């Protein structure tokens, strides 16, 4: 069963990764990239690194959604949905990609990989966290919470009008009080 899940995730990650460059809008490409990362996180789940996999999924969802929101807000192309090309210098990019692919594949196939002598750790997530962060793990947890709080506060501060401004404090107005006629789904 694990092999079936791995191959579904691997093919899904590669397919949605290719879709990033084949789709003709920034918003669609962003969601294809999100899907590719979610499939990649599925393979991380398979090696019992649940925390890391959940972290990848949550980070990518937040990152891609924020990216789409900023695209919709600031791009001249509303919503990033108008056709555009996502690749520049296609021949050069294809040549570089082919060379890098061959080099990495040959390293992976021809390298003399070491045999594992130690037993697997009881909790691989904790071991990975200790190996990467050591004594700084608490600092990173706090930084993560501060970053999340900052994102939420920024979104709250950026939207100065909400449903209570538009429809009244008890939502009693039948028609919204919008400063510009034809506002949001009034």
GROMACS .gro file of C-alpha atoms in nm:
model
  186
    1UNK     CA    1   0.000   0.000   0.000
    2UNK     CA    2   0.286   0.239   0.082
    3UNK     CA    3   0.433   0.190  -0.265
    4UNK     CA    4   0.100   0.270  -0.429
    5UNK     CA    5   0.067   0.590  -0.222
    6UNK     CA    6   0.429   0.682  -0.301
    7UNK     CA    7   0.380   0.643  -0.676
    8UNK     CA    8   0.050   0.833  -0.671
    9UNK     CA    9   0.218   1.117  -0.479
   10UNK     CA   10   0.530   1.109  -0.699
   11UNK     CA   11   0.335   1.117  -1.026
   12UNK     CA   12   0.097   1.380  -0.883
   13UNK     CA   13   0.386   1.600  -0.769
   14UNK     CA   14   0.563   1.581  -1.105
   15UNK     CA   15   0.241   1.629  -1.304
   16UNK     CA   16   0.127   1.931  -1.105
   17UNK     CA   17   0.485   2.064  -1.115
   18UNK     CA   18   0.477   2.048  -1.493
   19UNK     CA   19   0.134   2.214  -1.488
   20UNK     CA   20   0.291   2.515  -1.315
   21UNK     CA   21   0.474   2.591  -1.639
   22UNK     CA   22   0.197   2.481  -1.875
   23UNK     CA   23  -0.091   2.682  -1.727
   24UNK     CA   24  -0.137   3.028  -1.869
   25UNK     CA   25  -0.230   3.225  -1.556
   26UNK     CA   26  -0.045   3.313  -1.239
   27UNK     CA   27  -0.333   3.211  -1.010
   28UNK     CA   28  -0.375   2.869  -1.169
   29UNK     CA   29   0.001   2.815  -1.168
   30UNK     CA   30   0.013   2.905  -0.799
   31UNK     CA   31  -0.251   2.648  -0.711
   32UNK     CA   32  -0.076   2.387  -0.926
   33UNK     CA   33   0.243   2.457  -0.730
   34UNK     CA   34   0.048   2.420  -0.406
   35UNK     CA   35  -0.084   2.084  -0.525
   36UNK     CA   36   0.269   1.974  -0.614
   37UNK     CA   37   0.390   2.056  -0.261
   38UNK     CA   38   0.093   1.873  -0.107
   39UNK     CA   39   0.183   1.561  -0.307
   40UNK     CA   40   0.546   1.600  -0.198
   41UNK     CA   41   0.430   1.620   0.164
   42UNK     CA   42   0.248   1.291   0.107
   43UNK     CA   43   0.581   1.123   0.045
   44UNK     CA   44   0.717   1.278   0.365
   45UNK     CA   45   0.426   1.120   0.554
   46UNK     CA   46   0.538   0.781   0.421
   47UNK     CA   47   0.873   0.803   0.602
   48UNK     CA   48   0.698   0.870   0.935
   49UNK     CA   49   0.789   1.238   0.953
   50UNK     CA   50   0.431   1.345   1.023
   51UNK     CA   51   0.519   1.679   1.184
   52UNK     CA   52   0.741   1.780   0.894
   53UNK     CA   53   0.477   1.676   0.639
   54UNK     CA   54   0.204   1.873   0.815
   55UNK     CA   55   0.441   2.168   0.838
   56UNK     CA   56   0.507   2.153   0.463
   57UNK     CA   57   0.135   2.141   0.387
   58UNK     CA   58   0.046   2.426   0.622
   59UNK     CA   59   0.335   2.645   0.509
   60UNK     CA   60   0.260   2.591   0.143
   61UNK     CA   61  -0.112   2.656   0.184
   62UNK     CA   62  -0.042   2.982   0.367
   63UNK     CA   63   0.229   3.087   0.123
   64UNK     CA   64   0.034   3.013  -0.191
   65UNK     CA   65  -0.290   3.169  -0.065
   66UNK     CA   66  -0.104   3.485   0.040
   67UNK     CA   67   0.063   3.491  -0.302
   68UNK     CA   68  -0.272   3.464  -0.481
   69UNK     CA   69  -0.422   3.737  -0.260
   70UNK     CA   70  -0.134   3.971  -0.343
   71UNK     CA   71  -0.162   3.884  -0.712
   72UNK     CA   72  -0.529   3.974  -0.711
   73UNK     CA   73  -0.461   4.297  -0.519
   74UNK     CA   74  -0.160   4.431  -0.706
   75UNK     CA   75  -0.140   4.283  -1.055
   76UNK     CA   76  -0.273   4.471  -1.350
   77UNK     CA   77  -0.414   4.138  -1.460
   78UNK     CA   78  -0.707   4.102  -1.218
   79UNK     CA   79  -0.690   3.770  -1.040
   80UNK     CA   80  -0.394   3.663  -1.247
   81UNK     CA   81  -0.640   3.480  -1.472
   82UNK     CA   82  -0.558   3.635  -1.809
   83UNK     CA   83  -0.339   3.426  -2.040
   84UNK     CA   84   0.035   3.479  -2.008
   85UNK     CA   85   0.352   3.281  -2.051
   86UNK     CA   86   0.521   3.147  -1.740
   87UNK     CA   87   0.850   3.060  -1.910
   88UNK     CA   88   1.109   3.294  -2.059
   89UNK     CA   89   1.400   3.175  -2.273
   90UNK     CA   90   1.237   2.837  -2.324
   91UNK     CA   91   1.526   2.678  -2.518
   92UNK     CA   92   1.789   2.787  -2.267
   93UNK     CA   93   1.574   2.680  -1.971
   94UNK     CA   94   1.508   2.340  -2.131
   95UNK     CA   95   1.880   2.286  -2.197
   96UNK     CA   96   1.980   2.384  -1.842
   97UNK     CA   97   1.704   2.167  -1.697
   98UNK     CA   98   1.812   1.865  -1.903
   99UNK     CA   99   2.176   1.903  -1.797
  100UNK     CA  100   2.084   1.942  -1.429
  101UNK     CA  101   1.846   1.646  -1.448
  102UNK     CA  102   2.110   1.419  -1.602
  103UNK     CA  103   2.373   1.533  -1.351
  104UNK     CA  104   2.149   1.481  -1.046
  105UNK     CA  105   2.018   1.148  -1.174
  106UNK     CA  106   2.368   1.019  -1.241
  107UNK     CA  107   2.481   1.126  -0.893
  108UNK     CA  108   2.182   0.954  -0.736
  109UNK     CA  109   2.235   0.633  -0.933
  110UNK     CA  110   2.615   0.615  -0.928
  111UNK     CA  111   2.690   0.739  -0.575
  112UNK     CA  112   2.820   0.490  -0.323
  113UNK     CA  113   2.546   0.533  -0.064
  114UNK     CA  114   2.645   0.438   0.292
  115UNK     CA  115   2.475   0.152   0.471
  116UNK     CA  116   2.287   0.239   0.786
  117UNK     CA  117   2.434   0.075   1.096
  118UNK     CA  118   2.235   0.247   1.373
  119UNK     CA  119   1.881   0.145   1.454
  120UNK     CA  120   1.601   0.378   1.351
  121UNK     CA  121   1.522   0.639   1.619
  122UNK     CA  122   1.205   0.591   1.822
  123UNK     CA  123   1.074   0.935   1.721
  124UNK     CA  124   1.226   1.049   1.390
  125UNK     CA  125   1.052   1.389   1.404
  126UNK     CA  126   1.210   1.476   1.737
  127UNK     CA  127   1.548   1.350   1.617
  128UNK     CA  128   1.525   1.562   1.302
  129UNK     CA  129   1.424   1.869   1.502
  130UNK     CA  130   1.713   1.819   1.743
  131UNK     CA  131   1.960   1.764   1.458
  132UNK     CA  132   1.848   2.073   1.267
  133UNK     CA  133   1.771   2.316   1.546
  134UNK     CA  134   1.935   2.183   1.860
  135UNK     CA  135   1.870   2.425   2.143
  136UNK     CA  136   1.703   2.681   1.912
  137UNK     CA  137   1.379   2.483   1.866
  138UNK     CA  138   1.183   2.692   2.119
  139UNK     CA  139   1.298   3.010   1.946
  140UNK     CA  140   1.173   2.881   1.611
  141UNK     CA  141   0.837   2.784   1.755
  142UNK     CA  142   0.796   3.136   1.895
  143UNK     CA  143   0.909   3.290   1.565
  144UNK     CA  144   0.651   3.077   1.382
  145UNK     CA  145   0.373   3.199   1.610
  146UNK     CA  146   0.486   3.560   1.571
  147UNK     CA  147   0.490   3.526   1.191
  148UNK     CA  148   0.143   3.372   1.188
  149UNK     CA  149   0.012   3.647   1.418
  150UNK     CA  150   0.167   3.908   1.191
  151UNK     CA  151  -0.004   3.761   0.884
  152UNK     CA  152  -0.343   3.756   1.058
  153UNK     CA  153  -0.297   4.111   1.193
  154UNK     CA  154  -0.193   4.239   0.850
  155UNK     CA  155  -0.502   4.095   0.686
  156UNK     CA  156  -0.728   4.234   0.962
  157UNK     CA  157  -0.571   4.580   0.935
  158UNK     CA  158  -0.585   4.578   0.556
  159UNK     CA  159  -0.961   4.525   0.549
  160UNK     CA  160  -1.098   4.840   0.710
  161UNK     CA  161  -1.459   4.759   0.624
  162UNK     CA  162  -1.627   4.434   0.711
  163UNK     CA  163  -1.976   4.289   0.711
  164UNK     CA  164  -2.073   4.485   1.023
  165UNK     CA  165  -1.978   4.817   0.860
  166UNK     CA  166  -2.176   4.732   0.550
  167UNK     CA  167  -2.492   4.583   0.699
  168UNK     CA  168  -2.498   4.752   1.041
  169UNK     CA  169  -2.386   4.635   1.382
  170UNK     CA  170  -2.666   4.378   1.408
  171UNK     CA  171  -2.675   4.308   1.034
  172UNK     CA  172  -3.017   4.475   1.017
  173UNK     CA  173  -2.975   4.667   0.687
  174UNK     CA  174  -3.121   4.498   0.383
  175UNK     CA  175  -2.888   4.684   0.144
  176UNK     CA  176  -2.522   4.739   0.226
  177UNK     CA  177  -2.392   5.089   0.292
  178UNK     CA  178  -2.108   5.088   0.038
  179UNK     CA  179  -1.912   5.406  -0.035
  180UNK     CA  180  -1.907   5.314  -0.407
  181UNK     CA  181  -2.217   5.180  -0.581
  182UNK     CA  182  -2.191   4.826  -0.713
  183UNK     CA  183  -1.950   4.721  -0.437
  184UNK     CA  184  -1.889   4.368  -0.323
  185UNK     CA  185  -2.178   4.134  -0.394
  186UNK     CA  186  -2.432   4.374  -0.246
   0.00000   0.00000   0.00000
